[in-house]
Coordinates of C-alpha atoms and ligand atoms in Angstrom, one line a residue:
Chain R
X1 CA 30.2 37.9 -56.6
X2 CA 27.4 40.2 -56.6
X3 CA 24.2 40.0 -54.7
X4 CA 21.1 39.3 -56.4
X5 CA 18.9 39.6 -53.1
X6 CA 19.7 41.4 -49.7
X7 CA 17.3 41.2 -47.1
X8 CA 17.8 42.6 -43.2
X9 CA 16.2 42.2 -40.2
X10 CA 12.5 40.7 -41.6
X11 CA 9.9 41.3 -39.3
X12 CA 6.5 39.6 -40.5
X13 CA 3.6 39.2 -38.1
X14 CA -0.2 37.7 -39.0
X15 CA -2.1 39.9 -36.2
X16 CA -0.6 39.5 -32.6
X17 CA 1.4 35.8 -34.2
X18 CA 4.8 35.8 -35.1
X19 CA 5.9 34.6 -38.2
X20 CA 9.5 35.7 -38.6
X21 CA 12.2 37.4 -35.9
X22 CA 14.2 39.5 -37.6
X23 CA 16.0 37.6 -40.4
X24 CA 18.6 38.2 -42.4
X25 CA 20.3 37.0 -45.9
X26 CA 21.9 37.1 -48.8
X27 CA 21.9 35.6 -52.3
X28 CA 24.8 35.8 -54.7
X29 CA 24.3 36.1 -58.5
X30 CA 24.2 32.4 -60.0
X31 CA 23.8 30.2 -57.2
X32 CA 20.7 28.3 -56.4
X33 CA 19.8 29.0 -53.2
X34 CA 17.1 27.2 -51.0
X35 CA 15.1 28.0 -47.8
X36 CA 14.3 25.1 -45.8
X37 CA 12.4 24.8 -42.5
X38 CA 9.7 22.8 -41.1
X39 CA 5.9 23.0 -41.6
X40 CA 5.1 26.3 -41.1
X41 CA 7.9 28.0 -39.9
X42 CA 7.1 30.4 -42.7
X43 CA 8.9 29.9 -45.9
X44 CA 6.0 30.1 -48.5
X45 CA 4.8 33.7 -46.5
X46 CA 9.2 34.6 -47.0
X47 CA 9.4 33.6 -50.6
X48 CA 6.0 35.5 -51.5
X49 CA 7.9 38.5 -49.8
X50 CA 10.4 38.6 -51.4
X51 CA 8.4 38.4 -54.8
X52 CA 6.2 41.4 -53.6
X53 CA 3.0 39.7 -53.0
X54 CA 3.1 40.2 -49.4
X55 CA 3.9 42.7 -47.4
X56 CA 6.6 43.0 -44.1
X57 CA 6.3 44.8 -40.9
X58 CA 9.8 46.0 -40.5
X59 CA 13.3 45.5 -42.5
X60 CA 14.0 45.9 -45.8
X61 CA 14.7 43.4 -49.0
X62 CA 17.1 44.9 -51.6
X63 CA 16.2 42.7 -55.1
X64 CA 18.5 43.3 -58.1
X65 CA 19.7 46.4 -56.5
X66 CA 16.1 47.6 -55.7
X67 CA 14.3 48.1 -52.2
X68 CA 11.2 46.9 -52.2
X69 CA 10.0 49.2 -49.5
X70 CA 8.0 52.0 -50.6
X71 CA 9.0 50.9 -53.8
X72 CA 7.5 52.5 -57.2
X73 CA 4.4 50.9 -59.7
X74 CA 6.6 51.9 -62.3
X75 CA 10.0 50.3 -60.6
X76 CA 8.2 46.8 -59.2
X77 CA 6.8 46.8 -62.9
X78 CA 10.1 46.6 -64.4
X79 CA 11.5 44.5 -62.0
X80 CA 8.6 41.9 -61.8
X81 CA 9.9 41.1 -65.7
X82 CA 13.4 40.2 -64.5
X83 CA 12.6 37.4 -63.0
X84 CA 9.4 34.5 -62.4
X85 CA 8.1 32.3 -60.8
X86 CA 6.9 28.8 -60.6
X87 CA 4.1 27.9 -58.3
X88 CA 3.5 24.9 -56.4
X89 CA 0.7 23.5 -58.4
X90 CA 2.1 25.3 -61.7
X91 CA -0.6 27.8 -61.8
X92 CA -1.1 27.4 -65.7
X93 CA -4.4 29.5 -67.6
X94 CA -6.5 26.9 -67.8
X95 CA -8.1 28.3 -70.3
X96 CA -4.8 28.4 -72.9
X97 CA -3.1 25.7 -73.9
X98 CA 0.5 24.3 -73.3
X99 CA 2.0 26.8 -76.4
X100 CA -0.4 30.1 -75.3
X101 CA 0.0 29.8 -71.6
X102 CA 4.3 29.9 -72.8
X103 CA 3.9 33.3 -75.4
X104 CA 1.6 35.2 -73.1
X105 CA 4.6 36.8 -71.3
X106 CA 6.1 36.7 -74.6
X107 CA 3.6 38.4 -76.2
X108 CA 2.4 41.2 -73.6
X109 CA 6.5 42.5 -73.2
X110 CA 7.9 42.1 -75.9
X111 CA 7.2 43.4 -79.9
X112 CA 8.7 40.4 -81.7
X113 CA 6.7 39.0 -84.5
X114 CA 4.3 35.8 -83.3
X115 CA 6.1 33.2 -85.1
X116 CA 9.3 34.1 -83.6
X117 CA 7.5 34.0 -80.4
X118 CA 6.1 30.6 -81.5
X119 CA 9.3 29.1 -81.9
X120 CA 10.6 30.3 -79.1
X121 CA 7.8 28.8 -77.0
X122 CA 8.5 25.7 -78.6
X123 CA 12.5 25.3 -77.9
X124 CA 11.7 26.6 -74.2
X125 CA 8.8 23.3 -74.5
X126 CA 12.6 21.4 -74.8
X127 CA 14.7 22.0 -73.1
X128 CA 11.1 21.3 -69.9
X129 CA 11.9 17.7 -71.5
X130 CA 8.6 17.8 -73.1
X131 CA 7.6 17.0 -76.6
X132 CA 5.8 19.4 -79.2
X133 CA 3.0 16.5 -78.5
X134 CA 1.9 18.9 -76.1
X135 CA 1.8 21.9 -77.0
X136 CA -1.9 22.0 -77.9
X137 CA -3.2 20.4 -74.9
X138 CA -4.8 22.4 -71.7
X139 CA -3.8 22.7 -68.7
X140 CA -6.3 20.1 -67.7
X141 CA -5.1 17.2 -69.4
X142 CA -1.7 17.1 -68.3
X143 CA 0.1 15.3 -65.5
X144 CA 1.1 17.2 -62.0
X145 CA 5.0 16.9 -63.4
X146 CA 4.1 18.1 -66.8
X147 CA 2.3 21.2 -65.4
X148 CA 4.9 22.1 -63.2
X149 CA 7.8 21.5 -66.3
X150 CA 5.2 23.8 -68.6
X151 CA 5.0 26.0 -65.2
X152 CA 8.9 26.5 -65.9
X153 CA 8.8 26.7 -69.2
X154 CA 6.5 29.7 -68.9
X155 CA 8.5 31.2 -66.3
X156 CA 11.9 30.6 -68.9
X157 CA 9.9 32.2 -71.8
X158 CA 11.6 35.8 -70.6
X159 CA 14.8 34.5 -69.4
X160 CA 14.8 35.9 -66.1
X161 CA 17.8 36.7 -64.3
X162 CA 16.1 35.0 -61.1
X163 CA 14.0 31.8 -61.0
X164 CA 11.7 31.4 -58.3
X165 CA 11.1 28.1 -57.4
X166 CA 8.1 26.8 -54.7
X167 CA 8.6 22.8 -53.7
X168 CA 9.2 22.6 -57.3
X169 CA 9.9 18.6 -57.0
X170 CA 6.7 18.1 -54.0
X171 CA 4.4 15.6 -55.9
X172 CA 6.9 14.0 -58.4
X173 CA 8.1 10.5 -58.3
X174 CA 11.6 9.9 -57.5
X175 CA 12.9 9.6 -61.4
X176 CA 10.8 13.1 -62.1
X177 CA 12.2 14.7 -58.7
X178 CA 15.7 13.8 -60.1
X179 CA 15.5 14.8 -63.7
X180 CA 13.9 18.3 -62.9
X181 CA 16.8 19.1 -60.1
X182 CA 19.6 18.2 -62.9
X183 CA 17.3 20.7 -65.1
X184 CA 17.1 23.2 -62.7
X185 CA 20.9 22.7 -61.7
X186 CA 21.6 22.7 -66.1
X187 CA 20.0 26.0 -67.4
X188 CA 21.4 27.7 -64.0
X189 CA 24.9 26.1 -65.8
X190 CA 23.8 27.6 -69.3
X191 CA 21.6 30.8 -68.7
X192 CA 23.8 31.9 -65.1
X193 CA 20.2 33.1 -63.0
X194 CA 20.0 32.8 -59.9
X195 CA 16.9 30.3 -58.5
X196 CA 15.2 30.2 -54.8
X197 CA 13.7 27.2 -54.3
X198 CA 11.4 26.3 -51.2
X199 CA 12.1 23.0 -50.6
X200 CA 11.2 19.8 -48.3
X201 CA 13.3 17.4 -50.4
X202 CA 16.7 15.7 -49.6
X203 CA 17.3 14.6 -53.0
X204 CA 16.7 18.5 -53.9
X205 CA 18.8 20.1 -51.0
X206 CA 22.2 17.4 -51.5
X207 CA 21.9 17.1 -55.4
X208 CA 20.6 20.4 -56.2
X209 CA 21.4 24.0 -53.8
X210 CA 24.8 25.6 -53.9
X211 CA 23.3 27.1 -49.9
X212 CA 20.6 27.0 -48.2
X213 CA 19.1 28.6 -44.8
X214 CA 17.0 26.6 -42.0
X215 CA 14.4 29.0 -40.9
X216 CA 13.4 27.6 -37.0
X217 CA 11.6 29.4 -34.3
X218 CA 11.1 32.4 -36.6
X219 CA 14.7 32.7 -36.9
X220 CA 17.6 31.3 -39.1
X221 CA 19.0 28.5 -37.3
X222 CA 21.9 27.3 -40.6
X223 CA 23.1 29.2 -43.0
X224 CA 25.8 27.3 -45.4
X225 CA 26.6 24.7 -47.8
X226 CA 24.8 21.1 -47.1
X227 CA 28.7 20.0 -46.2
X228 CA 28.5 22.2 -43.3
X229 CA 25.0 21.5 -42.0
X230 CA 25.3 17.7 -41.9
X231 CA 28.9 17.7 -40.4
X232 CA 27.9 21.1 -37.5
X233 CA 27.0 19.9 -34.0
X234 CA 23.2 21.2 -34.3
X235 CA 21.1 18.5 -33.0
X236 CA 17.9 19.9 -34.6
X237 CA 19.6 20.3 -38.3
X238 CA 20.7 17.0 -38.4
X239 CA 17.6 15.6 -37.4
X240 CA 16.0 17.9 -39.8
X241 CA 18.5 17.0 -42.7
X242 CA 17.6 13.1 -41.6
X243 CA 13.8 13.3 -40.9
X244 CA 13.1 14.4 -43.9
Chain A
X1 CA 22.8 49.7 -85.7
X2 CA 21.6 47.4 -88.0
X3 CA 21.3 43.6 -86.6
X4 CA 22.5 42.0 -89.5
X5 CA 24.6 42.9 -92.7
X6 CA 25.4 41.0 -96.0
X7 CA 28.4 41.3 -97.6
X8 CA 29.3 39.1 -100.6
X9 CA 32.6 38.3 -101.0
X10 CA 32.3 36.9 -104.1
X11 CA 29.4 35.1 -106.5
X12 CA 29.1 32.1 -103.8
X13 CA 30.8 32.9 -100.8
X14 CA 28.7 35.4 -98.2
X15 CA 29.6 36.9 -94.9
X16 CA 26.9 38.1 -93.0
X17 CA 28.0 40.3 -90.1
X18 CA 26.2 39.8 -86.7
X19 CA 25.0 43.2 -84.9
X20 CA 25.7 44.2 -81.4
X21 CA 22.3 43.1 -80.2
X22 CA 19.9 40.3 -80.5
X23 CA 17.2 40.5 -78.1
X24 CA 14.3 40.7 -77.3
X25 CA 14.3 44.3 -77.2
X26 CA 15.8 44.4 -80.3
X27 CA 13.8 42.0 -82.4
X28 CA 10.2 43.6 -83.3
X29 CA 11.6 43.6 -87.2
X30 CA 13.1 40.0 -87.7
X31 CA 10.5 39.2 -90.6
X32 CA 12.6 41.9 -92.1
X33 CA 15.9 40.0 -91.4
X34 CA 14.7 36.9 -92.9
X35 CA 13.3 38.2 -95.6
X36 CA 16.8 39.1 -97.3
X37 CA 18.2 35.2 -96.4
X38 CA 14.9 33.9 -98.7
X39 CA 16.5 33.8 -101.5
X40 CA 20.4 32.8 -101.1
X41 CA 20.7 28.4 -102.6
X42 CA 23.6 26.5 -102.3
X43 CA 25.8 29.6 -101.3
X44 CA 28.7 28.8 -98.5
X45 CA 27.9 31.6 -96.2
X46 CA 30.4 33.1 -93.3
X47 CA 28.4 34.2 -89.6
X48 CA 30.6 36.5 -88.1
X49 CA 30.1 37.8 -84.5
X50 CA 32.7 40.3 -84.1
X51 CA 30.7 42.6 -83.1
X52 CA 27.9 40.9 -81.3
X53 CA 27.8 41.4 -77.7
X54 CA 24.5 39.9 -76.2
X55 CA 22.5 37.2 -77.2
X56 CA 18.8 36.0 -75.8
X57 CA 16.8 33.4 -76.2
X58 CA 14.9 35.6 -79.1
X59 CA 18.1 35.9 -80.7
X60 CA 19.6 32.1 -80.3
X61 CA 16.4 31.0 -81.4
X62 CA 16.3 33.7 -84.3
X63 CA 19.8 33.1 -85.7
X64 CA 19.2 29.5 -85.4
X65 CA 16.1 29.4 -87.4
X66 CA 17.7 31.7 -90.0
X67 CA 21.0 29.4 -90.3
X68 CA 18.4 26.3 -90.5
X69 CA 16.5 28.0 -92.8
X70 CA 19.5 28.2 -95.0
X71 CA 21.4 25.0 -94.8
X72 CA 17.6 23.4 -96.2
X73 CA 18.1 25.4 -99.3
X74 CA 21.7 23.5 -99.8
X75 CA 24.2 26.4 -98.1
X76 CA 26.4 26.2 -95.9
X77 CA 27.3 28.2 -92.5
X78 CA 30.6 28.3 -90.7
X79 CA 30.5 30.5 -87.7
X80 CA 33.5 33.2 -87.2
X81 CA 34.5 35.3 -83.8
X82 CA 32.2 33.4 -82.0
X83 CA 32.4 34.3 -78.2
X84 CA 32.6 31.0 -76.1
X85 CA 29.7 31.6 -74.2
X86 CA 27.5 32.9 -77.2
X87 CA 28.5 29.3 -79.2
X88 CA 28.0 27.5 -75.9
X89 CA 24.1 29.1 -76.2
X90 CA 23.9 28.4 -79.3
X91 CA 24.0 24.9 -79.2
X92 CA 22.1 24.4 -76.0
X93 CA 19.4 26.0 -78.3
X94 CA 19.9 24.3 -81.3
X95 CA 19.5 20.9 -79.2
X96 CA 16.7 22.1 -78.0
X97 CA 15.0 24.0 -81.4
X98 CA 11.6 21.7 -81.8
X99 CA 9.1 23.0 -84.7
X100 CA 5.2 23.9 -83.9
X101 CA 3.5 20.4 -84.6
X102 CA 0.1 21.1 -86.8
X103 CA -2.8 21.5 -85.6
X104 CA -5.2 19.8 -86.8
X105 CA -8.7 20.8 -86.0
X106 CA -11.1 19.0 -88.4
X107 CA -13.6 20.8 -90.3
X108 CA -17.0 19.2 -90.1
X109 CA -19.6 19.5 -93.5
X110 CA -22.4 21.0 -92.5
X111 CA -24.5 17.8 -92.9
X112 CA -22.2 16.7 -90.5
X113 CA -22.3 19.4 -87.5
X114 CA -26.2 19.2 -87.8
X115 CA -25.9 15.4 -87.0
X116 CA -23.6 15.9 -84.1
X117 CA -25.7 19.0 -83.2
X118 CA -28.1 16.2 -82.8
X119 CA -26.2 13.5 -80.9
X120 CA -25.4 15.8 -78.9
X121 CA -28.7 16.5 -77.5
X122 CA -30.1 13.3 -76.7
X123 CA -26.7 13.0 -75.1
X124 CA -27.4 15.9 -73.3
X125 CA -31.0 14.7 -72.3
X126 CA -29.7 11.0 -71.6
X127 CA -27.3 12.6 -68.9
X128 CA -30.3 14.6 -67.4
X129 CA -32.1 11.5 -67.1
X130 CA -29.5 9.9 -65.1
X131 CA -29.2 12.7 -63.2
X132 CA -32.2 13.2 -62.2
X133 CA -32.6 9.1 -61.6
X134 CA -29.5 8.9 -60.0
X135 CA -31.2 11.6 -57.2
X136 CA -34.4 9.7 -57.0
X137 CA -32.8 6.5 -56.3
X138 CA -30.7 9.0 -53.2
X139 CA -34.2 9.6 -52.5
X140 CA -35.6 6.5 -52.1
X141 CA -32.5 5.5 -49.8
X142 CA -33.4 8.5 -47.8
X143 CA -36.9 7.2 -48.1
X144 CA -35.8 4.3 -46.8
X145 CA -33.9 5.1 -44.0
X146 CA -34.7 9.0 -42.9
X147 CA -32.0 9.6 -40.5
X148 CA -29.6 10.5 -43.2
X149 CA -31.2 13.4 -44.2
X150 CA -28.7 15.7 -44.0
X151 CA -30.7 18.8 -42.2
X152 CA -27.8 21.1 -40.8
X153 CA -27.3 21.1 -44.9
X154 CA -30.5 21.8 -45.4
X155 CA -30.9 24.2 -42.9
X156 CA -28.2 26.2 -44.2
X157 CA -29.5 26.1 -48.1
X158 CA -33.2 27.3 -46.7
X159 CA -31.4 30.5 -44.6
X160 CA -29.2 31.2 -47.6
X161 CA -31.5 31.0 -50.7
X162 CA -34.9 32.0 -49.0
X163 CA -34.6 33.8 -46.2
X164 CA -32.0 36.0 -47.3
X165 CA -33.8 36.4 -50.7
X166 CA -36.7 37.6 -49.0
X167 CA -35.9 41.3 -48.5
X168 CA -35.3 41.7 -52.6
X169 CA -38.5 39.4 -53.4
X170 CA -40.6 42.2 -51.2
X171 CA -38.5 45.0 -52.3
X172 CA -39.5 44.2 -56.4
X173 CA -43.0 42.1 -56.0
X174 CA -44.0 45.2 -54.3
X175 CA -42.8 47.2 -57.4
X176 CA -44.2 44.9 -59.7
X177 CA -47.8 45.8 -58.3
X178 CA -47.5 49.1 -58.2
X179 CA -46.5 49.8 -61.2
X180 CA -49.1 46.4 -62.8
X181 CA -51.7 48.8 -60.8
X182 CA -51.0 52.2 -62.3
X183 CA -51.0 51.0 -65.4
X184 CA -54.2 49.5 -65.4
X185 CA -55.6 52.5 -62.8
X186 CA -56.1 55.3 -65.6
X187 CA -57.7 52.4 -68.6
X188 CA -60.6 51.8 -64.9
X189 CA -61.6 55.0 -64.5
X190 CA -62.1 55.8 -67.8
X191 CA -64.1 53.4 -67.9
X192 CA -65.7 53.8 -64.5
X193 CA -65.1 50.4 -63.4
X194 CA -62.2 51.7 -60.5
X195 CA -63.1 48.6 -58.6
X196 CA -62.2 46.2 -60.6
X197 CA -58.5 47.4 -60.4
X198 CA -58.6 44.6 -57.4
X199 CA -59.6 41.8 -59.7
X200 CA -57.3 42.8 -62.2
X201 CA -54.2 42.9 -59.5
X202 CA -55.1 40.1 -57.9
X203 CA -55.4 37.6 -61.1
X204 CA -52.2 39.2 -62.6
X205 CA -50.0 39.6 -59.3
X206 CA -51.5 36.2 -56.8
X207 CA -51.5 33.4 -60.3
X208 CA -48.3 34.9 -62.9
X209 CA -45.9 37.5 -61.7
X210 CA -45.0 36.4 -57.8
X211 CA -44.8 32.9 -58.8
X212 CA -42.8 34.1 -61.7
X213 CA -40.7 37.2 -60.3
X214 CA -39.6 34.9 -57.0
X215 CA -38.7 31.8 -59.5
X216 CA -36.1 34.7 -61.7
X217 CA -34.8 36.2 -58.6
X218 CA -34.5 32.5 -57.1
X219 CA -32.9 31.2 -60.4
X220 CA -30.5 34.0 -60.0
X221 CA -29.8 34.1 -57.0
X222 CA -29.3 30.2 -56.2
X223 CA -29.5 28.4 -59.8
X224 CA -26.2 30.2 -60.5
X225 CA -24.5 29.8 -57.1
X226 CA -25.9 26.0 -56.6
X227 CA -23.6 25.2 -59.9
X228 CA -20.6 27.3 -58.5
X229 CA -20.2 25.4 -55.5
X230 CA -20.8 22.4 -57.0
X231 CA -19.0 22.8 -59.9
X232 CA -15.4 23.7 -58.4
X233 CA -16.0 20.8 -55.5
X234 CA -16.3 18.5 -58.8
X235 CA -12.5 20.1 -59.4
X236 CA -11.5 20.2 -57.4
X237 CA -12.1 16.4 -57.2
X238 CA -13.7 16.7 -53.1
X239 CA -16.6 14.7 -54.7
X240 CA -15.1 12.2 -56.1
X241 CA -13.6 12.2 -52.1
X242 CA -16.9 11.9 -51.3
X243 CA -17.5 9.3 -53.0
X244 CA -14.1 6.8 -51.9
X245 CA -16.0 7.9 -48.1
X246 CA -18.9 6.0 -49.5
X247 CA -21.0 9.5 -49.1
X248 CA -23.4 9.6 -51.8
X249 CA -22.7 13.4 -53.0
X250 CA -26.6 13.4 -54.1
X251 CA -27.4 12.7 -50.8
X252 CA -25.1 15.4 -49.4
X253 CA -25.8 18.1 -51.9
X254 CA -28.0 17.8 -54.2
X255 CA -31.0 16.6 -52.2
X256 CA -30.2 19.7 -48.8
X257 CA -30.2 21.7 -51.9
X258 CA -33.2 20.9 -54.2
X259 CA -35.5 20.4 -51.0
X260 CA -35.1 24.1 -49.6
X261 CA -36.2 25.2 -52.5
X262 CA -39.4 23.0 -53.0
X263 CA -40.2 23.9 -49.4
X264 CA -39.5 27.7 -49.1
X265 CA -40.5 28.3 -52.8
X266 CA -44.2 28.8 -51.7
X267 CA -43.6 31.0 -48.4
X268 CA -41.6 33.2 -50.9
X269 CA -44.8 33.8 -53.3
X270 CA -46.3 34.3 -50.2
X271 CA -44.2 37.1 -49.1
X272 CA -44.8 38.2 -52.6
X273 CA -48.0 38.6 -53.0
X274 CA -48.8 40.4 -49.4
X275 CA -46.1 42.8 -51.3
X276 CA -47.4 42.8 -54.3
X277 CA -51.2 43.7 -53.0
X278 CA -49.9 45.9 -51.2
X279 CA -48.1 47.9 -54.0
X280 CA -51.7 47.6 -55.5
X281 CA -53.7 48.7 -52.2
X282 CA -51.6 52.1 -52.5
X283 CA -52.2 52.6 -56.2
X284 CA -55.9 52.5 -55.9
X285 CA -55.7 54.2 -52.5
X286 CA -53.8 57.4 -54.0
X287 CA -55.1 57.1 -57.3
X288 CA -58.8 56.2 -57.5
X289 CA -59.9 56.6 -54.0
X290 CA -60.4 53.2 -53.2
X291 CA -60.5 52.8 -49.2
X292 CA -58.8 50.0 -47.6
X293 CA -62.0 48.5 -46.3
X294 CA -63.3 48.9 -50.2
X295 CA -60.3 47.2 -51.4
X296 CA -60.7 43.5 -49.5
X297 CA -63.9 43.0 -49.4
X298 CA -63.6 43.3 -52.9
X299 CA -60.4 40.6 -52.3
X300 CA -62.5 38.4 -50.2
X301 CA -65.6 38.5 -52.0
X302 CA -65.1 38.6 -55.7
X303 CA -62.1 36.8 -56.2
X304 CA -61.6 33.3 -56.4
X305 CA -59.2 31.9 -53.6
X306 CA -57.8 29.4 -56.5
X307 CA -55.7 32.8 -57.5
X308 CA -53.6 32.3 -54.8
X309 CA -53.9 28.3 -54.5
X310 CA -52.5 28.0 -58.7
X311 CA -49.9 30.6 -57.7
X312 CA -48.7 28.9 -54.7
X313 CA -49.1 25.8 -56.0
X314 CA -47.2 26.2 -58.8
X315 CA -44.1 27.0 -57.0
X316 CA -42.9 23.8 -55.1
X317 CA -42.5 22.6 -58.9
X318 CA -40.3 25.7 -59.5
X319 CA -38.1 25.1 -57.0
X320 CA -37.4 21.8 -58.1
X321 CA -37.0 23.0 -61.4
X322 CA -34.7 25.6 -60.8
X323 CA -32.8 23.4 -57.7
X324 CA -32.4 20.2 -60.3
X325 CA -30.7 22.5 -63.3
X326 CA -28.5 24.1 -60.9
X327 CA -27.1 21.1 -59.1
X328 CA -27.1 19.3 -62.8
X329 CA -24.7 21.5 -64.2
X330 CA -22.5 21.8 -61.3
X331 CA -22.0 18.2 -62.0
X332 CA -20.9 18.4 -65.3
X333 CA -18.1 20.8 -64.8
X334 CA -15.1 19.2 -65.8
X335 CA -11.3 19.7 -66.0
X336 CA -10.8 23.7 -66.0
X337 CA -11.7 26.5 -64.2
X338 CA -13.4 28.3 -66.8
X339 CA -15.7 25.5 -67.8
X340 CA -17.6 27.0 -64.3
X341 CA -18.6 30.0 -65.4
X342 CA -20.0 28.8 -68.6
X343 CA -22.5 25.9 -67.3
X344 CA -23.3 29.1 -64.6
X345 CA -24.5 31.0 -67.5
X346 CA -25.9 28.0 -68.9
X347 CA -27.4 26.9 -65.6
X348 CA -29.3 30.5 -65.0
X349 CA -30.5 30.0 -68.6
X350 CA -32.0 27.0 -68.9
X351 CA -33.4 27.2 -65.2
X352 CA -35.2 30.1 -66.7
X353 CA -36.2 28.4 -69.9
X354 CA -37.9 25.3 -68.2
X355 CA -39.8 27.3 -65.5
X356 CA -41.3 29.5 -68.3
X357 CA -42.2 26.4 -70.5
X358 CA -43.2 24.9 -66.7
X359 CA -45.9 28.0 -66.7
X360 CA -47.1 28.1 -70.1
X361 CA -47.7 24.1 -69.8
X362 CA -50.1 24.9 -66.4
X363 CA -51.4 27.8 -67.7
X364 CA -53.3 25.7 -70.5
X365 CA -53.5 23.1 -68.7
X366 CA -55.7 24.8 -65.5
X367 CA -57.5 26.9 -68.5
X368 CA -58.7 23.1 -70.1
X369 CA -59.7 22.0 -66.9
X370 CA -61.9 25.3 -65.9
X371 CA -60.2 26.6 -62.8
Ligands
ATP1 N1 -2.8 34.9 -44.0 C1 -2.4 34.3 -43.4 N2 -3.0 35.0 -42.0 C2 -2.7 34.3 -40.8 N3 -1.7 33.5 -40.4 C3 -1.3 33.0 -41.7 C4 -1.3 33.6 -43.3 N4 -0.2 32.4 -44.1 C5 0.5 32.2 -43.4 N5 -0.1 32.3 -41.8 C6 0.6 31.3 -40.9 O1 2.2 31.6 -40.8 C7 2.7 30.2 -40.9 C8 3.8 30.1 -41.5 O2 3.1 30.0 -43.1 P1 3.5 29.1 -44.0 O3 2.4 29.2 -45.7 O4 4.7 30.8 -44.9 O5 4.6 27.8 -44.0 P2 5.5 27.1 -45.1 O6 6.6 26.6 -43.6 O7 5.3 27.2 -45.7 O8 4.9 25.9 -44.2 P3 4.5 24.5 -45.8 O9 6.0 23.5 -45.6 O10 3.6 23.3 -45.3 O11 4.0 24.7 -46.7 C9 1.6 29.4 -40.9 O12 1.6 29.0 -39.1 C10 0.5 29.9 -41.4 O13 -0.4 29.7 -40.1
MG2 MG1 4.3 26.4 -47.8

């Protein structure tokens, strides 16, 4: 299996507070990978480091074969087109309609004709389970769950190889959350991208993740599958998976 | 390599060779590809994928679009030599193909637009009046229970809106005073009425320039920030949160801001007066050789103290206008963040508009009263 992400000995500090102390893990192609941990464990920080929004003090991260340490602007730019991020609250552009939000990356990065771009955007909208009626709505006219779906449709616009999701099911009702998990798995099976999810949701952990790490005390305290986690004899891990 | 190659097997049977890659990068000429299929009616068409290596979402959507178009024109389509992954991909996207709905934006007739405009105008006035009403109601509550006045917030706004503005107000008023005196000096020297420079400066600076300059600066600084602050709180539902906790946003947000401006405006205008006169004196001294004593004597003896009072007296009204308009626009924010930008612009423009209207009314009224 090829590694799409390889994280080696990451150390992160904010001022004098140590957040990550020597963290290493890797993610394989086509895998749905979870980053778990208690509140304040540094999950979002780690995700932001993976997508080059935040620096790390030492160690290295390799994504799709490129090393993020000392990366050139040009490589960073091409790399950014190969991944997509779904932020926790969708981060849709509020001055654009749903359709325009999804079209934006296609208009910016491809030379496709407008008609094809709109057909693609409408298809992606349907892939995330939204009907055409929402195409001309503005983000402020959408519910929280719809925002996430549109955010996902926008993330899928450029057929990313990597998909980063920050708490994709938080704030959704259990049925929608389950549907969202299913959607992610289905899309992965179909399109073959790798998915990195930061989550607290036990249902997601059980049903969608192939493998996950758990951050605890600034270190990775577990790296493996759900079955391995519940059968391990670490009390913290059991509590963590139960308490969630 | 061509994206597409059409071969006629016979009059009614065609074979379409799909090129090697159908991706976002290679489909910029999708429109010309589509054109080749426009006139095919009632044919049997084979899509041959033998050369096709990669298909992404753009390619799949394009192939499906062509296919649907042909089917609509009565053609029969079959795929041959397609690899299993591509076939799965195509059927996955086919399931999800949906048309863009028609965007029905109603076109209004000219007369309808005028009507709409008038109605919106009235609604605007109505909204503003109900805002002022709510504010007066909050004021009434405060008169009944004055200990609810948010003193800390008030002090904070006095600091940010007034104290931090003193520097810029002083500098600008000084320059304006200087310019006015300088412009008049040449003319007055010509007619030998040097000392009248004091009269002119006092008249213009005390009565008009200082209050207006101060109002303009305070509008630029405070009306805009009030709108942006309150608008953001509105959008992030902080104001709703306040209301549900039984806290009156008018008492917490509006009254401290408006009062901070009402109370501090006269002081700011007074500072502006002094700075303006300093500028005027500088010109009188160096251009016309008027000594400080003469300058001050003239100010005391000849000039009615009304000039000062009029300027100071109207400044709290300006403060009230700026504060109320700034807060009112903030409360109008809805939904998206870009409404805040628009409202901030509106807030500055309408605050200045009303300040100047008010100035004109006061000027006329005072002339009629002979003050
Ligand atoms: N910009 C920053 N400056 C200083 N400290 C920060 C900053 N960002 C995050 N932190 C600290 O880093 C730690 C990890 O934060 P992070 O947001 O990654 O947590 P998290 O695991 O995502 O938690 P949650 O599940 O609550 O979202 C926290 O203790 C936080 O206080
Ligand atoms: Mg977080």
